[in-house]
Amino acid sequence: MSGRFDDSRTAVAHAARRLAAEGLLIGTAGNVSVLVDGHVAVTATGAALAEVTLAEVTVVDRDGSVVAGELEPTSELDLHLGVYASHDATSVVHTHAPAATALSCVLDELPCIHYQQLLLGRAVPVAPYATFGTPELASSVVAALEGRSAALMANHGSVTTGPGLDKAVENALLLEWVCRLYLDACVLGMPRSLDTDQQAAVITAAVERKYGSTRPRTEKET
Ligand SMILES: [Zn+2]
């Protein structure tokens, strides 16, 4: 029997399987959601994320009441709902990805070491530690995400957001890449950071050149 929320439940399941295949979601650790038409489709607690299906994606309203699905939503539901209540994002990805989680155990902030990081909003803050699934953790992560689409959660993992599921997934992959880069660079010495002028110049150049999108070549570009 098909239901009203099948498309968003299917999309969340697909995103979770992709993140598991990329090594960012491990076992049952992590969760994914999307906000569509005032409802949130979110992975169920305890779901094996590498094989998650539509039936393991629960739909709740903005207050967290279940409107579709047989399973309990993720224990981090408050975090997802808090992001939607406070920010423009329409998708949230939470992972225990290896490089991000390693840095979350050490750093207070991941400095801006590569210009691609600007897509996440410059330096990545580390939200203070609190027990998983608590309102304290949800509110510190929501605060850390102010003005940016990525944060680390101290001694826990990472969270990314996006305007849509694809972007939140892309941001999760980019954050893990930056964290891995930082770890690799640390083997050789203390990584340099881009200063504010260098960051501003990247933003100017990216806007001018429409960075990240294809464009028809001009006569000069052969
Ligand atoms: Zn977690």
GROMACS .gro file of C-alpha atoms and ligand atoms in nm:
model
  223
    1MET     CA    1   0.000   0.000   0.000
    2SER     CA    2   0.152   0.334  -0.097
    3GLY     CA    3   0.123   0.630   0.135
    4ARG     CA    4   0.140   1.005   0.130
    5PHE     CA    5   0.496   1.012   0.270
    6ASP     CA    6   0.647   0.732   0.062
    7ASP     CA    7   0.865   0.961  -0.151
    8SER     CA    8   1.033   1.133   0.143
    9ARG     CA    9   1.068   0.804   0.338
   10THR     CA   10   1.228   0.640   0.034
   11ALA     CA   11   1.463   0.936  -0.015
   12VAL     CA   12   1.576   0.928   0.351
   13ALA     CA   13   1.638   0.551   0.330
   14HIS     CA   14   1.840   0.598   0.011
   15ALA     CA   15   2.050   0.877   0.167
   16ALA     CA   16   2.122   0.666   0.477
   17ARG     CA   17   2.229   0.368   0.268
   18ARG     CA   18   2.458   0.592   0.063
   19LEU     CA   19   2.621   0.740   0.375
   20ALA     CA   20   2.667   0.389   0.516
   21ALA     CA   21   2.828   0.277   0.188
   22GLU     CA   22   3.065   0.575   0.215
   23GLY     CA   23   3.162   0.466   0.569
   24LEU     CA   24   3.001   0.762   0.748
   25LEU     CA   25   2.711   0.573   0.907
   26ILE     CA   26   2.829   0.268   1.096
   27GLY     CA   27   2.589  -0.005   1.211
   28THR     CA   28   2.293   0.167   1.373
   29ALA     CA   29   2.489   0.483   1.464
   30GLY     CA   30   2.370   0.803   1.303
   31ASN     CA   31   2.046   0.936   1.164
   32VAL     CA   32   1.905   1.122   0.866
   33SER     CA   33   1.595   1.334   0.820
   34VAL     CA   34   1.420   1.558   0.570
   35LEU     CA   35   1.150   1.820   0.623
   36VAL     CA   36   0.873   1.806   0.360
   37ASP     CA   37   0.539   1.987   0.380
   38GLY     CA   38   0.564   2.043   0.756
   39HIS     CA   39   0.647   1.679   0.832
   40VAL     CA   40   0.981   1.521   0.916
   41ALA     CA   41   1.078   1.180   0.773
   42VAL     CA   42   1.355   1.042   0.996
   43THR     CA   43   1.537   0.711   1.035
   44ALA     CA   44   1.405   0.485   1.312
   45THR     CA   45   1.608   0.415   1.625
   46GLY     CA   46   1.801   0.089   1.597
   47ALA     CA   47   1.774   0.064   1.217
   48ALA     CA   48   2.075  -0.096   1.041
   49LEU     CA   49   2.156   0.203   0.825
   50ALA     CA   50   2.338   0.016   0.547
   51GLU     CA   51   2.017  -0.170   0.467
   52VAL     CA   52   1.750   0.069   0.582
   53THR     CA   53   1.420   0.067   0.393
   54LEU     CA   54   1.111   0.286   0.376
   55ALA     CA   55   0.955   0.083   0.661
   56GLU     CA   56   1.241   0.194   0.890
   57VAL     CA   57   1.180   0.563   0.825
   58THR     CA   58   0.921   0.718   1.055
   59VAL     CA   59   0.730   1.039   0.985
   60VAL     CA   60   0.659   1.288   1.264
   61ASP     CA   61   0.503   1.631   1.277
   62ARG     CA   62   0.696   1.940   1.389
   63ASP     CA   63   0.619   1.852   1.753
   64GLY     CA   64   0.751   1.498   1.721
   65SER     CA   65   0.419   1.311   1.715
   66VAL     CA   66   0.433   1.010   1.484
   67VAL     CA   67   0.207   1.040   1.181
   68ALA     CA   68   0.336   0.746   0.973
   69GLY     CA   69   0.550   0.439   1.035
   70GLU     CA   70   0.553   0.155   1.288
   71LEU     CA   71   0.889   0.223   1.453
   72GLU     CA   72   1.019   0.466   1.715
   73PRO     CA   73   1.205   0.755   1.552
   74THR     CA   74   1.574   0.817   1.626
   75SER     CA   75   1.676   0.899   1.982
   76GLU     CA   76   1.818   1.227   1.843
   77LEU     CA   77   1.477   1.346   1.724
   78ASP     CA   78   1.499   1.661   1.940
   79LEU     CA   79   1.817   1.758   1.757
   80HIS     CA   80   1.650   1.725   1.416
   81LEU     CA   81   1.334   1.910   1.525
   82GLY     CA   82   1.542   2.178   1.695
   83VAL     CA   83   1.736   2.246   1.375
   84TYR     CA   84   1.414   2.280   1.174
   85ALA     CA   85   1.264   2.510   1.438
   86SER     CA   86   1.566   2.743   1.445
   87HIS     CA   87   1.731   2.733   1.102
   88ASP     CA   88   1.635   2.741   0.734
   89ALA     CA   89   1.765   2.387   0.670
   90THR     CA   90   1.529   2.121   0.535
   91SER     CA   91   1.754   1.820   0.594
   92VAL     CA   92   1.980   1.700   0.878
   93VAL     CA   93   2.247   1.427   0.878
   94HIS     CA   94   2.407   1.308   1.203
   95THR     CA   95   2.701   1.064   1.187
   96HIS     CA   96   2.972   0.903   1.398
   97ALA     CA   97   3.206   0.922   1.097
   98PRO     CA   98   3.562   0.820   1.196
   99ALA     CA   99   3.765   1.134   1.117
  100ALA     CA  100   3.499   1.379   1.239
  101THR     CA  101   3.452   1.184   1.562
  102ALA     CA  102   3.828   1.164   1.623
  103LEU     CA  103   3.860   1.544   1.593
  104SER     CA  104   3.551   1.594   1.811
  105CYS     CA  105   3.744   1.425   2.094
  106VAL     CA  106   4.030   1.678   2.076
  107LEU     CA  107   3.940   2.010   1.916
  108ASP     CA  108   3.724   2.297   2.038
  109GLU     CA  109   3.692   2.416   1.678
  110LEU     CA  110   3.808   2.282   1.341
  111PRO     CA  111   3.990   2.577   1.183
  112CYS     CA  112   3.937   2.672   0.819
  113ILE     CA  113   4.227   2.489   0.650
  114HIS     CA  114   4.092   2.450   0.296
  115TYR     CA  115   3.883   2.679   0.079
  116GLN     CA  116   3.623   2.407   0.012
  117GLN     CA  117   3.542   2.426   0.382
  118LEU     CA  118   3.381   2.764   0.317
  119LEU     CA  119   3.087   2.571   0.170
  120LEU     CA  120   3.020   2.456   0.528
  121GLY     CA  121   3.058   2.805   0.675
  122ARG     CA  122   3.431   2.861   0.755
  123ALA     CA  123   3.561   2.713   1.084
  124VAL     CA  124   3.352   2.425   1.219
  125PRO     CA  125   3.253   2.464   1.587
  126VAL     CA  126   3.249   2.174   1.834
  127ALA     CA  127   2.927   2.167   2.038
  128PRO     CA  128   2.989   2.087   2.408
  129TYR     CA  129   2.943   1.728   2.519
  130ALA     CA  130   2.610   1.612   2.657
  131THR     CA  131   2.453   1.264   2.678
  132PHE     CA  132   2.308   1.141   2.348
  133GLY     CA  133   1.937   1.199   2.295
  134THR     CA  134   1.909   1.476   2.556
  135PRO     CA  135   1.755   1.821   2.512
  136GLU     CA  136   2.091   1.965   2.632
  137LEU     CA  137   2.272   1.805   2.339
  138ALA     CA  138   2.003   1.913   2.094
  139SER     CA  139   2.016   2.275   2.207
  140SER     CA  140   2.397   2.299   2.202
  141VAL     CA  141   2.410   2.153   1.851
  142VAL     CA  142   2.134   2.385   1.728
  143ALA     CA  143   2.330   2.681   1.868
  144ALA     CA  144   2.656   2.560   1.709
  145LEU     CA  145   2.485   2.548   1.368
  146GLU     CA  146   2.401   2.920   1.374
  147GLY     CA  147   2.515   3.066   1.040
  148ARG     CA  148   2.670   2.743   0.913
  149SER     CA  149   2.578   2.397   0.784
  150ALA     CA  150   2.822   2.180   0.981
  151ALA     CA  151   2.921   2.122   1.342
  152LEU     CA  152   3.108   1.862   1.541
  153MET     CA  153   2.963   1.720   1.862
  154ALA     CA  154   3.228   1.678   2.134
  155ASN     CA  155   3.329   1.313   2.186
  156HIS     CA  156   3.034   1.204   1.975
  157GLY     CA  157   3.028   1.281   1.601
  158SER     CA  158   2.914   1.530   1.340
  159VAL     CA  159   2.602   1.700   1.213
  160THR     CA  160   2.541   1.867   0.879
  161THR     CA  161   2.239   2.038   0.732
  162GLY     CA  162   2.129   2.139   0.387
  163PRO     CA  163   1.859   2.289   0.176
  164GLY     CA  164   1.739   1.939   0.084
  165LEU     CA  165   1.861   1.587   0.147
  166ASP     CA  166   2.122   1.577  -0.130
  167LYS     CA  167   2.297   1.887   0.001
  168ALA     CA  168   2.299   1.764   0.362
  169VAL     CA  169   2.453   1.436   0.243
  170GLU     CA  170   2.710   1.623   0.029
  171ASN     CA  171   2.798   1.841   0.328
  172ALA     CA  172   2.843   1.532   0.548
  173LEU     CA  173   3.085   1.386   0.291
  174LEU     CA  174   3.269   1.719   0.260
  175LEU     CA  175   3.298   1.757   0.639
  176GLU     CA  176   3.443   1.408   0.672
  177TRP     CA  177   3.690   1.486   0.389
  178VAL     CA  178   3.804   1.806   0.566
  179CYS     CA  179   3.838   1.621   0.898
  180ARG     CA  180   4.047   1.350   0.731
  181LEU     CA  181   4.259   1.619   0.564
  182TYR     CA  182   4.321   1.786   0.901
  183LEU     CA  183   4.418   1.454   1.060
  184ASP     CA  184   4.656   1.370   0.773
  185ALA     CA  185   4.813   1.717   0.786
  186CYS     CA  186   4.862   1.689   1.163
  187VAL     CA  187   5.093   1.392   1.105
  188LEU     CA  188   5.333   1.635   0.936
  189GLY     CA  189   5.289   1.936   1.164
  190MET     CA  190   5.035   2.194   1.280
  191PRO     CA  191   4.813   2.275   0.978
  192ARG     CA  192   4.804   2.640   0.863
  193SER     CA  193   4.462   2.808   0.862
  194LEU     CA  194   4.326   3.046   0.599
  195ASP     CA  195   4.303   3.393   0.750
  196THR     CA  196   3.989   3.607   0.716
  197ASP     CA  197   4.126   3.798   0.412
  198GLN     CA  198   4.208   3.472   0.234
  199GLN     CA  199   3.861   3.338   0.315
  200ALA     CA  200   3.694   3.656   0.187
  201ALA     CA  201   3.894   3.639  -0.137
  202VAL     CA  202   3.775   3.281  -0.195
  203ILE     CA  203   3.412   3.385  -0.152
  204THR     CA  204   3.458   3.673  -0.397
  205ALA     CA  205   3.625   3.444  -0.653
  206ALA     CA  206   3.364   3.171  -0.609
  207VAL     CA  207   3.078   3.415  -0.671
  208GLU     CA  208   3.252   3.564  -0.976
  209ARG     CA  209   3.330   3.225  -1.128
  210LYS     CA  210   3.013   3.044  -1.017
  211TYR     CA  211   3.234   2.786  -0.843
  212GLY     CA  212   3.102   2.432  -0.839
  213SER     CA  213   2.877   2.455  -1.143
  214THR     CA  214   2.947   2.382  -1.509
  215ARG     CA  215   2.917   2.663  -1.763
  216PRO     CA  216   2.941   2.684  -2.140
  217ARG     CA  217   3.297   2.756  -2.252
  218THR     CA  218   3.372   3.088  -2.416
  219GLU     CA  219   3.574   3.134  -2.737
  220LYS     CA  220   3.887   3.210  -2.533
  221GLU     CA  221   3.872   2.881  -2.338
  222THR     CA  222   3.985   2.603  -2.568
  223ZN      ZN  223   2.505   0.996   1.772
   0.00000   0.00000   0.00000
